[in-house]
Amino acid sequence: MSSTTRNAAIALILMFATTTVCAQEPSGGPLCRLLGRIRQHRSSTAACAPVAVVTAPTAQPAANCDCSGSDPYGFASILNRLRAAAGLHPVAYDPELSSWASQNNSAQCRWGIGHHVNPCGVQNCGWNYADASAAAQGWMNSPGHRQNLLSPSISRFGIAYGPGPYWTLNAR
């Protein structure tokens, strides 16, 4: 049996074996998380294929932002509003951190979510959010991502959308 056939068989077994486990475990458990990664990887591979038709949301720059190279998604106002509500100082947009975020999105598009390219800071990754507001809301609903957004030690951030349906925020 070839390694490709063996890997496909293992993936199928995991999918069928974890269906009942996922239904029984409210937390999902390790098998459910593995299955989720396999499904996400398959989705991301299809999104990266040059001939595939991608129906991922198209992130548009915010209507009120300065799109001349700084914060093209208007995320600074979203993030700083959240930080102000928590009594924290504002953070500044950093195009270098956005460049790293873009590289991270490319890696995730190529190899699946969970492959992080991070320049020694905190990083939030998201998949399939319609826009920057939706990404921020999703991250605020996740304790670990929320902690990153509201970290008192960060002073600057960068954000990128795409390729594929990936969002990445890096902060230092």
GROMACS .gro file of C-alpha atoms in nm:
model
  172
    1MET     CA    1   0.000   0.000   0.000
    2SER     CA    2   0.143   0.339  -0.095
    3SER     CA    3   0.195   0.602   0.175
    4THR     CA    4  -0.067   0.827   0.012
    5THR     CA    5  -0.327   0.548   0.020
    6ARG     CA    6  -0.232   0.462   0.379
    7ASN     CA    7  -0.263   0.827   0.487
    8ALA     CA    8  -0.602   0.857   0.317
    9ALA     CA    9  -0.722   0.541   0.491
   10ILE     CA   10  -0.606   0.671   0.829
   11ALA     CA   11  -0.783   1.002   0.769
   12LEU     CA   12  -1.108   0.821   0.680
   13ILE     CA   13  -1.085   0.601   0.989
   14LEU     CA   14  -1.029   0.905   1.208
   15MET     CA   15  -1.325   1.084   1.053
   16PHE     CA   16  -1.563   0.796   1.116
   17ALA     CA   17  -1.420   0.708   1.458
   18THR     CA   18  -1.435   1.062   1.590
   19THR     CA   19  -1.788   1.143   1.478
   20THR     CA   20  -1.943   0.978   1.785
   21VAL     CA   21  -1.664   1.096   2.013
   22CYS     CA   22  -1.722   1.457   1.904
   23ALA     CA   23  -2.092   1.422   1.975
   24GLN     CA   24  -2.021   1.285   2.323
   25GLU     CA   25  -1.747   1.528   2.427
   26PRO     CA   26  -1.866   1.888   2.465
   27SER     CA   27  -1.504   2.013   2.466
   28GLY     CA   28  -1.430   1.834   2.142
   29GLY     CA   29  -1.134   1.641   2.277
   30PRO     CA   30  -0.804   1.577   2.102
   31LEU     CA   31  -0.949   1.358   1.828
   32CYS     CA   32  -1.208   1.622   1.739
   33ARG     CA   33  -0.939   1.890   1.724
   34LEU     CA   34  -0.728   1.666   1.498
   35LEU     CA   35  -1.027   1.604   1.274
   36GLY     CA   36  -1.095   1.979   1.262
   37ARG     CA   37  -0.736   2.043   1.153
   38ILE     CA   38  -0.764   1.780   0.879
   39ARG     CA   39  -1.087   1.938   0.753
   40GLN     CA   40  -0.937   2.289   0.770
   41HIS     CA   41  -0.627   2.174   0.586
   42ARG     CA   42  -0.836   2.024   0.309
   43SER     CA   43  -1.035   2.347   0.284
   44SER     CA   44  -0.723   2.562   0.283
   45THR     CA   45  -0.556   2.345   0.019
   46ALA     CA   46  -0.858   2.391  -0.205
   47ALA     CA   47  -0.855   2.765  -0.141
   48CYS     CA   48  -0.489   2.785  -0.250
   49ALA     CA   49  -0.522   2.582  -0.567
   50PRO     CA   50  -0.484   2.810  -0.870
   51VAL     CA   51  -0.779   2.652  -1.050
   52ALA     CA   52  -1.013   2.642  -0.752
   53VAL     CA   53  -1.304   2.881  -0.725
   54VAL     CA   54  -1.284   3.045  -0.384
   55THR     CA   55  -1.603   3.170  -0.224
   56ALA     CA   56  -1.426   3.315   0.080
   57PRO     CA   57  -1.539   3.658   0.191
   58THR     CA   58  -1.361   3.950   0.034
   59ALA     CA   59  -1.218   4.180   0.295
   60GLN     CA   60  -1.252   4.539   0.189
   61PRO     CA   61  -1.062   4.827   0.342
   62ALA     CA   62  -1.266   5.019   0.594
   63ALA     CA   63  -1.446   5.319   0.447
   64ASN     CA   64  -1.297   5.562   0.699
   65CYS     CA   65  -0.934   5.446   0.689
   66ASP     CA   66  -0.626   5.595   0.533
   67CYS     CA   67  -0.540   5.326   0.279
   68SER     CA   68  -0.213   5.481   0.164
   69GLY     CA   69  -0.017   5.200   0.327
   70SER     CA   70  -0.129   5.220   0.687
   71ASP     CA   71  -0.389   4.994   0.850
   72PRO     CA   72  -0.581   4.902   0.534
   73TYR     CA   73  -0.858   4.727   0.730
   74GLY     CA   74  -0.925   4.999   0.987
   75PHE     CA   75  -0.831   4.758   1.264
   76ALA     CA   76  -0.651   5.020   1.476
   77SER     CA   77  -0.979   5.192   1.561
   78ILE     CA   78  -1.146   4.859   1.642
   79LEU     CA   79  -0.857   4.735   1.856
   80ASN     CA   80  -0.803   5.066   2.035
   81ARG     CA   81  -1.173   5.096   2.115
   82LEU     CA   82  -1.160   4.749   2.277
   83ARG     CA   83  -0.842   4.838   2.466
   84ALA     CA   84  -0.987   5.172   2.586
   85ALA     CA   85  -1.294   4.990   2.721
   86ALA     CA   86  -1.054   4.771   2.921
   87GLY     CA   87  -0.863   5.076   3.049
   88LEU     CA   88  -0.554   5.008   2.836
   89HIS     CA   89  -0.330   5.237   2.631
   90PRO     CA   90  -0.376   5.252   2.251
   91VAL     CA   91  -0.147   5.065   2.013
   92ALA     CA   92   0.000   5.184   1.683
   93TYR     CA   93  -0.010   5.018   1.343
   94ASP     CA   94   0.324   4.866   1.231
   95PRO     CA   95   0.359   4.775   0.860
   96GLU     CA   96   0.651   4.541   0.938
   97LEU     CA   97   0.430   4.333   1.166
   98SER     CA   98   0.167   4.331   0.890
   99SER     CA   99   0.430   4.192   0.652
  100TRP     CA  100   0.497   3.910   0.897
  101ALA     CA  101   0.121   3.853   0.928
  102SER     CA  102   0.094   3.825   0.550
  103GLN     CA  103   0.376   3.568   0.546
  104ASN     CA  104   0.191   3.373   0.815
  105ASN     CA  105  -0.127   3.374   0.606
  106SER     CA  106   0.066   3.241   0.306
  107ALA     CA  107   0.212   2.960   0.520
  108GLN     CA  108  -0.132   2.869   0.653
  109CYS     CA  109  -0.281   2.875   0.305
  110ARG     CA  110  -0.007   2.642   0.189
  111TRP     CA  111   0.009   2.403   0.488
  112GLY     CA  112  -0.307   2.458   0.692
  113ILE     CA  113  -0.393   2.655   1.002
  114GLY     CA  114  -0.152   2.609   1.287
  115HIS     CA  115   0.165   2.690   1.092
  116HIS     CA  116   0.277   3.012   1.253
  117VAL     CA  117   0.529   3.265   1.122
  118ASN     CA  118   0.573   3.498   1.417
  119PRO     CA  119   0.834   3.767   1.482
  120CYS     CA  120   0.865   3.711   1.860
  121GLY     CA  121   0.541   3.862   1.978
  122VAL     CA  122   0.180   3.762   2.028
  123GLN     CA  123  -0.018   3.634   1.736
  124ASN     CA  124  -0.386   3.578   1.665
  125CYS     CA  125  -0.489   3.376   1.363
  126GLY     CA  126  -0.840   3.350   1.231
  127TRP     CA  127  -1.010   3.172   0.947
  128ASN     CA  128  -1.308   3.271   0.737
  129TYR     CA  129  -1.407   3.599   0.905
  130ALA     CA  130  -1.593   3.837   0.674
  131ASP     CA  131  -1.407   4.152   0.782
  132ALA     CA  132  -1.184   4.304   1.051
  133SER     CA  133  -1.478   4.364   1.288
  134ALA     CA  134  -1.581   3.999   1.265
  135ALA     CA  135  -1.221   3.887   1.325
  136ALA     CA  136  -1.197   4.112   1.632
  137GLN     CA  137  -1.528   3.981   1.767
  138GLY     CA  138  -1.419   3.620   1.713
  139TRP     CA  139  -1.088   3.684   1.889
  140MET     CA  140  -1.261   3.860   2.179
  141ASN     CA  141  -1.482   3.552   2.224
  142SER     CA  142  -1.174   3.329   2.266
  143PRO     CA  143  -0.994   3.364   2.603
  144GLY     CA  144  -0.641   3.320   2.463
  145HIS     CA  145  -0.695   3.553   2.168
  146ARG     CA  146  -0.867   3.807   2.394
  147GLN     CA  147  -0.565   3.801   2.627
  148ASN     CA  148  -0.339   3.881   2.329
  149LEU     CA  149  -0.555   4.173   2.212
  150LEU     CA  150  -0.576   4.316   2.562
  151SER     CA  151  -0.215   4.256   2.665
  152PRO     CA  152  -0.084   4.563   2.850
  153SER     CA  153   0.268   4.491   2.721
  154ILE     CA  154   0.196   4.547   2.350
  155SER     CA  155   0.243   4.885   2.186
  156ARG     CA  156   0.212   4.809   1.814
  157PHE     CA  157   0.038   4.563   1.585
  158GLY     CA  158   0.015   4.451   1.224
  159ILE     CA  159  -0.270   4.270   1.052
  160ALA     CA  160  -0.319   4.091   0.721
  161TYR     CA  161  -0.597   3.920   0.532
  162GLY     CA  162  -0.537   3.652   0.269
  163PRO     CA  163  -0.432   3.469   0.067
  164GLY     CA  164  -0.716   3.233   0.134
  165PRO     CA  165  -0.965   3.309   0.410
  166TYR     CA  166  -0.694   3.375   0.671
  167TRP     CA  167  -0.656   3.668   0.911
  168THR     CA  168  -0.342   3.716   1.121
  169LEU     CA  169  -0.266   3.981   1.381
  170ASN     CA  170   0.087   4.016   1.519
  171ALA     CA  171   0.160   4.242   1.814
  172ARG     CA  172   0.466   4.345   2.016
   0.00000   0.00000   0.00000
